[in-house]
Amino acid sequence: MSFSFLPNAVLVLCLGSLVQLAAISWRRHVARDAILCVIVLLAALASIMMPTFLIMTGTTPLFAPDTWASFSGALIILSVLAIVLMSRHGAISADPSVNSEYFLLLTLGTLGAVAMTGAVHFVSFFLGLETLSLSLLGLIAFRNQRLDAGEAAMKYLLLSGVASAAMVFGFALIYAETGALRFAAPDLSHAPEPIIGVMGVILILTGMFFKLSAVPFHLWLADVLEGTSVPVAALVAVTSKIALFAAMLRYFSSVNLYVPSAQVNEILIVAVLSMLGGNLMAVVQTDLRRLLAGSSIAHVGYLLVAFLSPGPFGVASAAFYLAAYAISTLGVFAIMNGVLPQGTDIREWHGLFRRKPAAALAMSVMLISLAGIPPAVGFFAKFYVAAAGVSAHQTLLLLVLILSSTIGLFYYLRLILIMLTPAPADRETRAELTAPTPVNAALITVLACATILLGICPSTLVQRSQGLVVAPPLPVAAPAQLP
């Protein structure tokens, strides 16, 4: 007899999405639906802190009640709350395509992301993944008055489908080898045909790297961020990355990553390519969203350094880095949405310190955090990851991290320099600045203060991250007898 577990947040988000759907069916009212979305997210966040119950069943458990799932789930919900606050400006005035279904899709996407963080079974993981992916597809295409939104949605649909198919094929190979559907990398040391299991793990990794947009599976990200709205771009760049990385860390939690193997070598190569490729891609960009796409890819590479550094700092440094990345990246998108929602060309940001000094100062704080410059939280996060790499003797990864971070300094500081200098005299037109709404201004202020305060006093977040535990894979019954 085994015990089954349903996360409180998953249950609250399921019920909340049904309430939102019923409210939309009764009468459409965008402001009401936005407030209802915030209430559901706050209830889900509060439910994470409450005790959960184990139910005795005769089936394989679908979720694990551990602190890693709680931390990553709370980080996802907080990120989506920030995205909802960004979306209010467009929802009630500028963008008529943002209507009630937009907030329902945000709730459903959050449901899928939170379910992925605690999944310990292929079925629960895949249901969460597809719930998130289909919600993102609808949100990416929401700007239906723009052709590039449809193009971005089509690219995401095709490549996301390929990634999902690769993972399902990997699930099938692992089930054929082990007879189990646990969401955990299998021990193939005594397998009769280990090559089948190895191929299954590699296919699952490939699908995850597609979803994470790690190099060389990254080509879709820049087009998607450029084609969709600013809040949805933030959702793709932040929330989906947290969910996928949390699930990936859980999948390999029982694997000794110090021992060379096919999957460890693949992760190592992807980490190196992502750190270098993401930064080199961002250096040549003149579009701010495409620049942020390259930055996001590079940060996936930095996270993989922590992933490949098991030990006292591995999980803790990854958790801290996820939080720092989420705060800084959400801050950049919040400033874009509040000040220059249409100003994607970095030349439009010339002279922002003169035109909007408070917004320019907040933008600079976020950029120095992403670059890893003190006193912002990004500096300590990158230092924490480097300490994890040192403890695990990952010399190659540390050298690449230093080199790629140096490259990253160029385009982050270049954008700050552009904001400091006035526009060239021969540039007659520039994007019109907008005044952030009070809600958006408050969000920017909170994120900027969090970036500085957590960089100066990181002890609270460090203590929280050091207490995180990924539950070991649960035992299963005897494997099925396959013909």
CSV table of C-alpha atoms in Angstrom, one decimal:
chain,number,residue,atom,x,y,z
A,1,MET,CA,0.0,0.0,0.0
A,2,SER,CA,1.4,3.4,-0.9
A,3,PHE,CA,0.5,7.0,-0.1
A,4,SER,CA,-0.7,9.6,-2.7
A,5,PHE,CA,-0.3,13.3,-2.3
A,6,LEU,CA,-2.1,16.2,-4.0
A,7,PRO,CA,-0.4,19.6,-3.6
A,8,ASN,CA,-2.6,22.2,-2.0
A,9,ALA,CA,-1.6,24.8,-4.6
A,10,VAL,CA,-2.6,22.4,-7.5
A,11,LEU,CA,-6.0,21.9,-5.9
A,12,VAL,CA,-6.6,25.6,-5.3
A,13,LEU,CA,-5.6,26.5,-8.9
A,14,CYS,CA,-7.9,23.8,-10.3
A,15,LEU,CA,-10.8,25.1,-8.3
A,16,GLY,CA,-9.9,28.7,-9.1
A,17,SER,CA,-9.7,28.1,-12.8
A,18,LEU,CA,-13.2,26.6,-12.7
A,19,VAL,CA,-14.5,29.7,-10.8
A,20,GLN,CA,-12.9,32.0,-13.4
A,21,LEU,CA,-14.4,30.0,-16.2
A,22,ALA,CA,-17.9,30.2,-14.6
A,23,ALA,CA,-17.5,34.0,-14.0
A,24,ILE,CA,-16.5,34.5,-17.7
A,25,SER,CA,-19.5,32.4,-18.8
A,26,TRP,CA,-21.8,34.5,-16.7
A,27,ARG,CA,-20.6,37.9,-17.8
A,28,ARG,CA,-17.4,39.3,-19.2
A,29,HIS,CA,-15.7,42.0,-17.1
A,30,VAL,CA,-12.0,42.4,-17.6
A,31,ALA,CA,-11.2,44.2,-14.4
A,32,ARG,CA,-13.2,41.7,-12.3
A,33,ASP,CA,-11.5,38.8,-14.0
A,34,ALA,CA,-8.1,40.3,-13.3
A,35,ILE,CA,-8.9,40.7,-9.6
A,36,LEU,CA,-10.3,37.2,-9.5
A,37,CYS,CA,-7.0,35.9,-11.0
A,38,VAL,CA,-5.0,37.7,-8.3
A,39,ILE,CA,-7.3,36.3,-5.6
A,40,VAL,CA,-6.8,32.7,-6.9
A,41,LEU,CA,-3.0,33.2,-7.1
A,42,LEU,CA,-2.8,34.6,-3.6
A,43,ALA,CA,-5.0,31.7,-2.2
A,44,ALA,CA,-2.6,29.2,-4.0
A,45,LEU,CA,0.4,30.9,-2.5
A,46,ALA,CA,-1.1,30.8,1.0
A,47,SER,CA,-2.0,27.1,0.6
A,48,ILE,CA,1.6,26.2,0.0
A,49,MET,CA,2.4,27.2,3.6
A,50,MET,CA,-0.4,24.9,4.9
A,51,PRO,CA,0.1,21.3,5.9
A,52,THR,CA,-0.8,18.7,3.3
A,53,PHE,CA,-2.4,15.3,3.7
A,54,LEU,CA,-1.4,11.9,2.5
A,55,ILE,CA,-4.1,9.6,1.3
A,56,MET,CA,-3.6,5.8,1.3
A,57,THR,CA,-4.0,4.3,-2.2
A,58,GLY,CA,-2.9,1.3,-4.1
A,59,THR,CA,-1.4,3.4,-7.0
A,60,THR,CA,1.9,4.9,-7.6
A,61,PRO,CA,2.2,8.4,-6.1
A,62,LEU,CA,2.0,11.3,-8.6
A,63,PHE,CA,3.5,14.2,-6.5
A,64,ALA,CA,6.2,14.5,-3.8
A,65,PRO,CA,5.6,16.7,-0.7
A,66,ASP,CA,9.0,18.2,-0.3
A,67,THR,CA,10.5,21.7,0.3
A,68,TRP,CA,11.9,22.0,-3.2
A,69,ALA,CA,8.4,21.7,-4.7
A,70,SER,CA,7.1,24.3,-2.2
A,71,PHE,CA,9.9,26.8,-2.9
A,72,SER,CA,9.7,26.5,-6.7
A,73,GLY,CA,5.9,26.6,-6.7
A,74,ALA,CA,5.9,29.7,-4.5
A,75,LEU,CA,8.4,31.4,-6.9
A,76,ILE,CA,6.3,30.5,-9.9
A,77,ILE,CA,3.1,32.0,-8.3
A,78,LEU,CA,4.9,35.2,-7.2
A,79,SER,CA,6.2,35.6,-10.7
A,80,VAL,CA,2.8,35.2,-12.3
A,81,LEU,CA,1.4,37.6,-9.8
A,82,ALA,CA,3.9,40.2,-11.0
A,83,ILE,CA,2.9,39.4,-14.6
A,84,VAL,CA,-0.8,39.9,-13.8
A,85,LEU,CA,0.1,43.3,-12.4
A,86,MET,CA,2.0,44.2,-15.6
A,87,SER,CA,-1.0,43.0,-17.6
A,88,ARG,CA,-3.5,45.3,-16.0
A,89,HIS,CA,-2.4,48.4,-18.0
A,90,GLY,CA,-3.0,46.7,-21.3
A,91,ALA,CA,-6.1,44.9,-20.1
A,92,ILE,CA,-8.1,48.0,-19.3
A,93,SER,CA,-6.9,50.5,-21.9
A,94,ALA,CA,-4.3,50.0,-24.7
A,95,ASP,CA,-4.7,46.5,-26.0
A,96,PRO,CA,-8.2,45.4,-26.8
A,97,SER,CA,-7.1,41.8,-27.5
A,98,VAL,CA,-6.4,41.3,-23.8
A,99,ASN,CA,-9.7,40.1,-22.4
A,100,SER,CA,-11.1,37.8,-19.8
A,101,GLU,CA,-9.6,34.6,-21.2
A,102,TYR,CA,-6.2,36.1,-20.9
A,103,PHE,CA,-6.3,35.8,-17.1
A,104,LEU,CA,-7.9,32.4,-17.2
A,105,LEU,CA,-4.9,31.2,-19.4
A,106,LEU,CA,-2.5,32.7,-16.8
A,107,THR,CA,-4.1,30.7,-14.1
A,108,LEU,CA,-4.0,27.5,-16.1
A,109,GLY,CA,-0.4,28.1,-17.1
A,110,THR,CA,0.4,28.5,-13.4
A,111,LEU,CA,-1.4,25.3,-12.6
A,112,GLY,CA,0.7,23.4,-15.1
A,113,ALA,CA,3.9,24.9,-13.9
A,114,VAL,CA,3.2,24.2,-10.2
A,115,ALA,CA,2.2,20.6,-11.0
A,116,MET,CA,5.5,20.1,-12.8
A,117,THR,CA,7.6,21.1,-9.8
A,118,GLY,CA,6.3,18.3,-7.6
A,119,ALA,CA,5.7,15.6,-10.2
A,120,VAL,CA,7.3,12.2,-9.5
A,121,HIS,CA,5.4,10.3,-12.2
A,122,PHE,CA,5.6,10.6,-16.0
A,123,VAL,CA,1.8,11.1,-16.2
A,124,SER,CA,1.6,14.0,-13.7
A,125,PHE,CA,4.7,15.6,-15.2
A,126,PHE,CA,3.4,15.4,-18.8
A,127,LEU,CA,0.0,16.7,-17.8
A,128,GLY,CA,1.5,19.7,-16.1
A,129,LEU,CA,3.9,20.3,-19.0
A,130,GLU,CA,1.2,20.3,-21.6
A,131,THR,CA,-1.2,22.4,-19.5
A,132,LEU,CA,1.6,25.0,-19.3
A,133,SER,CA,2.5,24.7,-23.0
A,134,LEU,CA,-1.0,25.0,-24.3
A,135,SER,CA,-1.7,28.0,-22.1
A,136,LEU,CA,1.5,29.6,-23.3
A,137,LEU,CA,0.4,29.0,-26.9
A,138,GLY,CA,-2.8,30.8,-26.4
A,139,LEU,CA,-1.1,33.7,-24.6
A,140,ILE,CA,1.6,34.1,-27.2
A,141,ALA,CA,-1.1,34.4,-30.0
A,142,PHE,CA,-3.2,36.8,-28.0
A,143,ARG,CA,-2.0,39.9,-29.9
A,144,ASN,CA,-4.1,38.7,-32.8
A,145,GLN,CA,-4.0,42.1,-34.5
A,146,ARG,CA,-0.2,41.6,-35.2
A,147,LEU,CA,1.2,39.2,-37.8
A,148,ASP,CA,4.3,38.5,-35.8
A,149,ALA,CA,2.1,37.2,-32.9
A,150,GLY,CA,0.7,34.5,-35.2
A,151,GLU,CA,4.2,33.7,-36.5
A,152,ALA,CA,5.6,33.4,-32.9
A,153,ALA,CA,2.7,31.2,-31.9
A,154,MET,CA,3.1,28.9,-34.9
A,155,LYS,CA,6.9,28.5,-34.2
A,156,TYR,CA,6.2,27.7,-30.6
A,157,LEU,CA,3.5,25.2,-31.5
A,158,LEU,CA,5.7,23.3,-33.9
A,159,LEU,CA,8.8,23.2,-31.8
A,160,SER,CA,7.0,22.6,-28.6
A,161,GLY,CA,5.2,19.7,-30.2
A,162,VAL,CA,8.5,18.2,-31.4
A,163,ALA,CA,10.0,18.6,-27.9
A,164,SER,CA,6.9,16.9,-26.3
A,165,ALA,CA,7.1,14.1,-28.8
A,166,ALA,CA,10.7,13.5,-28.0
A,167,MET,CA,10.0,13.3,-24.3
A,168,VAL,CA,7.1,10.9,-24.8
A,169,PHE,CA,9.3,8.6,-26.9
A,170,GLY,CA,11.8,8.8,-24.1
A,171,PHE,CA,9.2,7.8,-21.6
A,172,ALA,CA,8.2,4.8,-23.7
A,173,LEU,CA,11.9,3.6,-24.0
A,174,ILE,CA,12.4,3.9,-20.2
A,175,TYR,CA,9.2,2.1,-19.5
A,176,ALA,CA,10.2,-0.7,-22.0
A,177,GLU,CA,13.6,-1.0,-20.1
A,178,THR,CA,12.4,-0.7,-16.5
A,179,GLY,CA,8.7,-1.3,-16.4
A,180,ALA,CA,8.2,1.8,-14.3
A,181,LEU,CA,6.8,5.2,-14.9
A,182,ARG,CA,8.6,7.0,-12.1
A,183,PHE,CA,9.8,10.5,-12.9
A,184,ALA,CA,13.4,9.7,-12.0
A,185,ALA,CA,16.4,8.9,-14.0
A,186,PRO,CA,16.7,5.1,-14.0
A,187,ASP,CA,19.6,3.0,-12.6
A,188,LEU,CA,20.8,1.2,-15.7
A,189,SER,CA,23.7,-0.6,-14.1
A,190,HIS,CA,21.9,-3.9,-14.1
A,191,ALA,CA,19.6,-3.4,-17.0
A,192,PRO,CA,19.5,-6.1,-19.7
A,193,GLU,CA,19.6,-3.6,-22.5
A,194,PRO,CA,21.0,-0.3,-21.1
A,195,ILE,CA,21.3,1.4,-24.5
A,196,ILE,CA,17.5,1.6,-24.6
A,197,GLY,CA,17.3,3.3,-21.2
A,198,VAL,CA,20.2,5.7,-22.1
A,199,MET,CA,18.5,6.7,-25.3
A,200,GLY,CA,15.3,7.3,-23.4
A,201,VAL,CA,17.0,9.6,-20.9
A,202,ILE,CA,18.8,11.5,-23.7
A,203,LEU,CA,15.4,12.0,-25.5
A,204,ILE,CA,13.8,13.3,-22.3
A,205,LEU,CA,16.8,15.7,-21.8
A,206,THR,CA,16.5,16.9,-25.4
A,207,GLY,CA,12.8,17.7,-24.9
A,208,MET,CA,13.6,19.5,-21.7
A,209,PHE,CA,16.4,21.5,-23.3
A,210,PHE,CA,13.9,22.5,-26.1
A,211,LYS,CA,11.5,23.8,-23.5
A,212,LEU,CA,14.3,25.6,-21.6
A,213,SER,CA,15.6,27.1,-24.9
A,214,ALA,CA,19.1,25.9,-24.2
A,215,VAL,CA,21.7,25.9,-27.0
A,216,PRO,CA,21.4,24.3,-29.6
A,217,PHE,CA,17.6,24.1,-29.0
A,218,HIS,CA,17.1,27.8,-28.6
A,219,LEU,CA,16.2,29.2,-32.0
A,220,TRP,CA,12.5,29.8,-31.2
A,221,LEU,CA,12.9,31.9,-28.1
A,222,ALA,CA,14.0,35.3,-29.7
A,223,ASP,CA,11.1,35.2,-32.2
A,224,VAL,CA,8.6,34.3,-29.6
A,225,LEU,CA,9.7,37.1,-27.2
A,226,GLU,CA,9.7,39.6,-30.0
A,227,GLY,CA,6.3,38.6,-31.4
A,228,THR,CA,4.2,38.4,-28.2
A,229,SER,CA,3.2,41.1,-25.6
A,230,VAL,CA,5.6,42.2,-22.9
A,231,PRO,CA,3.8,40.4,-20.0
A,232,VAL,CA,3.6,37.1,-21.9
A,233,ALA,CA,7.3,37.5,-22.9
A,234,ALA,CA,8.1,37.7,-19.2
A,235,LEU,CA,6.0,34.5,-18.6
A,236,VAL,CA,8.0,32.6,-21.2
A,237,ALA,CA,11.3,33.9,-20.0
A,238,VAL,CA,10.8,33.4,-16.3
A,239,THR,CA,7.9,31.1,-15.2
A,240,SER,CA,8.4,28.3,-17.8
A,241,LYS,CA,12.1,28.3,-17.1
A,242,ILE,CA,11.6,27.9,-13.3
A,243,ALA,CA,9.1,25.0,-13.8
A,244,LEU,CA,11.3,23.1,-16.3
A,245,PHE,CA,14.5,23.5,-14.3
A,246,ALA,CA,12.7,22.5,-11.1
A,247,ALA,CA,11.4,19.3,-12.8
A,248,MET,CA,14.8,18.6,-14.4
A,249,LEU,CA,16.6,18.8,-11.0
A,250,ARG,CA,14.1,16.4,-9.5
A,251,TYR,CA,14.4,14.0,-12.4
A,252,PHE,CA,18.2,13.7,-11.8
A,253,SER,CA,18.2,14.0,-8.0
A,254,SER,CA,19.1,10.3,-7.6
A,255,VAL,CA,21.9,10.3,-10.2
A,256,ASN,CA,25.5,10.6,-9.2
A,257,LEU,CA,26.5,13.5,-11.5
A,258,TYR,CA,30.2,13.0,-10.6
A,259,VAL,CA,30.3,9.8,-12.7
A,260,PRO,CA,30.7,10.5,-16.5
A,261,SER,CA,27.8,9.2,-18.5
A,262,ALA,CA,26.0,10.0,-21.8
A,263,GLN,CA,23.4,12.2,-20.1
A,264,VAL,CA,26.0,14.0,-17.9
A,265,ASN,CA,28.1,14.7,-21.0
A,266,GLU,CA,25.1,16.0,-22.8
A,267,ILE,CA,24.3,18.4,-20.0
A,268,LEU,CA,27.9,19.5,-19.8
A,269,ILE,CA,28.0,20.3,-23.5
A,270,VAL,CA,24.7,22.1,-23.4
A,271,ALA,CA,25.8,24.2,-20.4
A,272,VAL,CA,29.0,25.4,-22.2
A,273,LEU,CA,27.1,26.1,-25.4
A,274,SER,CA,24.3,28.0,-23.6
A,275,MET,CA,26.7,30.2,-21.6
A,276,LEU,CA,28.7,31.2,-24.7
A,277,GLY,CA,26.0,31.1,-27.3
A,278,GLY,CA,23.5,33.0,-25.3
A,279,ASN,CA,25.9,35.9,-24.6
A,280,LEU,CA,27.3,36.0,-28.1
A,281,MET,CA,23.7,36.1,-29.5
A,282,ALA,CA,22.8,39.0,-27.2
A,283,VAL,CA,25.9,41.0,-28.0
A,284,VAL,CA,24.9,41.6,-31.6
A,285,GLN,CA,21.2,42.4,-31.0
A,286,THR,CA,19.7,45.8,-31.4
A,287,ASP,CA,16.2,44.7,-30.3
A,288,LEU,CA,15.8,44.6,-26.5
A,289,ARG,CA,13.5,41.6,-26.5
A,290,ARG,CA,15.9,39.6,-28.6
A,291,LEU,CA,18.7,40.8,-26.3
A,292,LEU,CA,16.8,39.5,-23.3
A,293,ALA,CA,16.3,36.2,-25.1
A,294,GLY,CA,20.1,35.8,-25.4
A,295,SER,CA,20.4,36.8,-21.8
A,296,SER,CA,17.8,34.2,-20.7
A,297,ILE,CA,19.7,31.4,-22.7
A,298,ALA,CA,22.9,32.4,-20.9
A,299,HIS,CA,21.3,32.2,-17.5
A,300,VAL,CA,20.1,28.7,-18.3
A,301,GLY,CA,23.7,27.8,-18.8
A,302,TYR,CA,24.7,29.3,-15.4
A,303,LEU,CA,21.9,27.3,-13.8
A,304,LEU,CA,23.3,24.1,-15.3
A,305,VAL,CA,26.6,24.8,-13.6
A,306,ALA,CA,24.8,24.6,-10.3
A,307,PHE,CA,22.9,21.5,-11.6
A,308,LEU,CA,26.2,19.7,-12.4
A,309,SER,CA,27.6,20.6,-8.9
A,310,PRO,CA,26.0,18.3,-6.5
A,311,GLY,CA,26.9,18.7,-2.9
A,312,PRO,CA,26.3,21.2,-0.1
A,313,PHE,CA,25.8,24.1,-2.5
A,314,GLY,CA,24.2,22.5,-5.5
A,315,VAL,CA,20.4,22.7,-4.8
A,316,ALA,CA,20.8,25.8,-2.6
A,317,SER,CA,22.8,27.8,-5.3
A,318,ALA,CA,20.3,26.8,-8.0
A,319,ALA,CA,17.3,27.9,-5.8
A,320,PHE,CA,19.0,31.2,-5.0
A,321,TYR,CA,19.9,31.8,-8.6
A,322,LEU,CA,16.4,31.1,-9.8
A,323,ALA,CA,15.0,33.7,-7.4
A,324,ALA,CA,17.6,36.3,-8.4
A,325,TYR,CA,17.0,35.7,-12.1
A,326,ALA,CA,13.2,35.9,-11.7
A,327,ILE,CA,13.3,39.2,-9.7
A,328,SER,CA,15.8,40.9,-12.2
A,329,THR,CA,14.2,39.7,-15.4
A,330,LEU,CA,10.6,40.5,-14.2
A,331,GLY,CA,11.9,44.0,-13.3
A,332,VAL,CA,13.2,44.6,-16.8
A,333,PHE,CA,10.0,43.5,-18.4
A,334,ALA,CA,7.9,45.6,-15.9
A,335,ILE,CA,9.9,48.7,-16.8
A,336,MET,CA,9.5,48.0,-20.5
A,337,ASN,CA,5.8,47.5,-20.1
A,338,GLY,CA,5.3,50.7,-18.0
A,339,VAL,CA,7.6,53.1,-19.9
A,340,LEU,CA,8.3,51.9,-23.4
A,341,PRO,CA,5.9,49.1,-24.3
A,342,GLN,CA,6.5,49.6,-28.0
A,343,GLY,CA,10.2,50.6,-27.8
A,344,THR,CA,11.9,47.3,-28.5
A,345,ASP,CA,14.8,49.0,-30.4
A,346,ILE,CA,17.5,49.8,-27.9
A,347,ARG,CA,18.1,53.1,-29.6
A,348,GLU,CA,14.7,54.2,-28.4
A,349,TRP,CA,16.1,54.1,-24.9
A,350,HIS,CA,18.5,57.0,-25.5
A,351,GLY,CA,18.4,59.7,-22.9
A,352,LEU,CA,16.0,57.8,-20.6
A,353,PHE,CA,17.9,59.2,-17.5
A,354,ARG,CA,16.8,62.7,-18.6
A,355,ARG,CA,13.3,61.8,-19.6
A,356,LYS,CA,12.4,59.2,-16.9
A,357,PRO,CA,15.2,59.2,-14.3
A,358,ALA,CA,13.4,56.9,-11.8
A,359,ALA,CA,12.6,54.3,-14.5
A,360,ALA,CA,16.2,54.5,-15.8
A,361,LEU,CA,17.6,54.0,-12.4
A,362,ALA,CA,15.4,51.0,-11.8
A,363,MET,CA,16.4,49.6,-15.2
A,364,SER,CA,20.0,50.0,-14.4
A,365,VAL,CA,19.6,48.2,-11.1
A,366,MET,CA,18.0,45.2,-12.9
A,367,LEU,CA,20.7,45.2,-15.6
A,368,ILE,CA,23.6,45.2,-13.1
A,369,SER,CA,21.9,42.4,-11.3
A,370,LEU,CA,21.7,40.3,-14.5
A,371,ALA,CA,25.3,41.2,-15.2
A,372,GLY,CA,26.4,40.0,-11.7
A,373,ILE,CA,27.7,43.3,-10.5
A,374,PRO,CA,27.5,44.2,-6.7
A,375,PRO,CA,25.6,45.2,-4.7
A,376,ALA,CA,22.7,43.7,-6.7
A,377,VAL,CA,21.4,40.2,-5.9
A,378,GLY,CA,22.7,38.8,-9.2
A,379,PHE,CA,26.3,39.2,-8.0
A,380,PHE,CA,25.8,37.0,-4.9
A,381,ALA,CA,23.7,34.5,-7.0
A,382,LYS,CA,26.5,34.1,-9.5
A,383,PHE,CA,29.1,33.9,-6.7
A,384,TYR,CA,27.0,31.2,-5.1
A,385,VAL,CA,26.9,29.2,-8.3
A,386,ALA,CA,30.7,29.6,-8.7
A,387,ALA,CA,31.2,28.4,-5.1
A,388,ALA,CA,29.1,25.3,-6.0
A,389,GLY,CA,31.3,24.7,-9.1
A,390,VAL,CA,34.4,25.0,-7.0
A,391,SER,CA,33.2,22.5,-4.4
A,392,ALA,CA,32.4,20.1,-7.3
A,393,HIS,CA,35.7,20.8,-9.0
A,394,GLN,CA,34.0,21.8,-12.3
A,395,THR,CA,37.0,23.6,-13.7
A,396,LEU,CA,35.9,23.8,-17.3
A,397,LEU,CA,32.4,25.1,-16.4
A,398,LEU,CA,33.9,27.7,-14.1
A,399,LEU,CA,36.3,29.0,-16.8
A,400,VAL,CA,33.4,29.2,-19.3
A,401,LEU,CA,31.2,31.0,-16.7
A,402,ILE,CA,33.9,33.6,-16.1
A,403,LEU,CA,34.5,34.1,-19.9
A,404,SER,CA,30.8,34.3,-20.7
A,405,SER,CA,30.0,36.6,-17.8
A,406,THR,CA,32.7,39.0,-19.1
A,407,ILE,CA,31.0,39.0,-22.5
A,408,GLY,CA,27.7,39.6,-20.9
A,409,LEU,CA,29.0,42.8,-19.2
A,410,PHE,CA,29.3,44.4,-22.6
A,411,TYR,CA,25.7,44.4,-23.6
A,412,TYR,CA,24.2,45.1,-20.1
A,413,LEU,CA,26.5,48.1,-19.6
A,414,ARG,CA,26.0,49.2,-23.2
A,415,LEU,CA,22.2,49.6,-22.5
A,416,ILE,CA,23.0,51.6,-19.4
A,417,LEU,CA,25.3,53.8,-21.4
A,418,ILE,CA,22.6,54.3,-24.0
A,419,MET,CA,20.1,55.4,-21.3
A,420,LEU,CA,22.8,57.9,-20.1
A,421,THR,CA,23.5,59.5,-23.5
A,422,PRO,CA,21.0,61.7,-25.5
A,423,ALA,CA,19.7,60.5,-28.8
A,424,PRO,CA,21.8,61.4,-31.8
A,425,ALA,CA,20.9,64.6,-33.6
A,426,ASP,CA,20.1,62.9,-36.9
A,427,ARG,CA,17.5,60.7,-35.2
A,428,GLU,CA,14.3,62.6,-35.7
A,429,THR,CA,11.8,60.2,-34.2
A,430,ARG,CA,11.8,58.2,-31.1
A,431,ALA,CA,9.3,56.1,-29.2
A,432,GLU,CA,6.8,57.9,-27.1
A,433,LEU,CA,7.2,57.4,-23.4
A,434,THR,CA,4.2,56.3,-21.3
A,435,ALA,CA,3.6,56.9,-17.6
A,436,PRO,CA,3.4,53.7,-15.6
A,437,THR,CA,0.2,53.0,-13.8
A,438,PRO,CA,0.4,53.2,-10.0
A,439,VAL,CA,0.2,49.4,-9.8
A,440,ASN,CA,3.0,49.0,-12.4
A,441,ALA,CA,5.1,51.7,-10.6
A,442,ALA,CA,4.7,50.0,-7.3
A,443,LEU,CA,5.7,46.7,-8.9
A,444,ILE,CA,8.9,48.2,-10.3
A,445,THR,CA,9.7,49.8,-6.9
A,446,VAL,CA,9.3,46.5,-5.1
A,447,LEU,CA,11.4,44.5,-7.6
A,448,ALA,CA,14.1,47.2,-7.6
A,449,CYS,CA,14.2,47.3,-3.8
A,450,ALA,CA,14.3,43.5,-3.6
A,451,THR,CA,17.2,43.4,-6.0
A,452,ILE,CA,19.3,45.7,-3.9
A,453,LEU,CA,18.2,44.5,-0.4
A,454,LEU,CA,18.7,40.8,-1.2
A,455,GLY,CA,22.1,41.7,-2.7
A,456,ILE,CA,23.2,43.5,0.5
A,457,CYS,CA,21.5,41.1,3.0
A,458,PRO,CA,21.2,37.7,1.2
A,459,SER,CA,21.2,35.7,4.5
A,460,THR,CA,17.4,35.2,4.6
A,461,LEU,CA,17.2,33.8,1.1
A,462,VAL,CA,20.4,31.8,1.6
A,463,GLN,CA,19.0,30.1,4.8
A,464,ARG,CA,15.8,29.4,3.0
A,465,SER,CA,17.6,27.8,0.0
A,466,GLN,CA,19.9,25.8,2.2
A,467,GLY,CA,17.0,24.1,3.8
A,468,LEU,CA,15.5,22.8,0.5
A,469,VAL,CA,15.3,19.0,0.1
A,470,VAL,CA,14.4,17.1,-3.0
A,471,ALA,CA,12.6,13.9,-1.9
A,472,PRO,CA,14.3,10.7,-3.1
A,473,PRO,CA,12.5,8.6,-5.7
A,474,LEU,CA,9.7,6.5,-4.2
A,475,PRO,CA,10.0,2.7,-4.4
A,476,VAL,CA,7.8,1.0,-6.9
A,477,ALA,CA,6.4,-2.5,-7.2
A,478,ALA,CA,8.0,-5.2,-9.2
A,479,PRO,CA,8.4,-4.1,-12.8
A,480,ALA,CA,5.9,-5.2,-15.4
A,481,GLN,CA,6.6,-8.3,-17.3
A,482,LEU,CA,7.0,-7.3,-21.0
A,483,PRO,CA,6.7,-9.8,-23.8
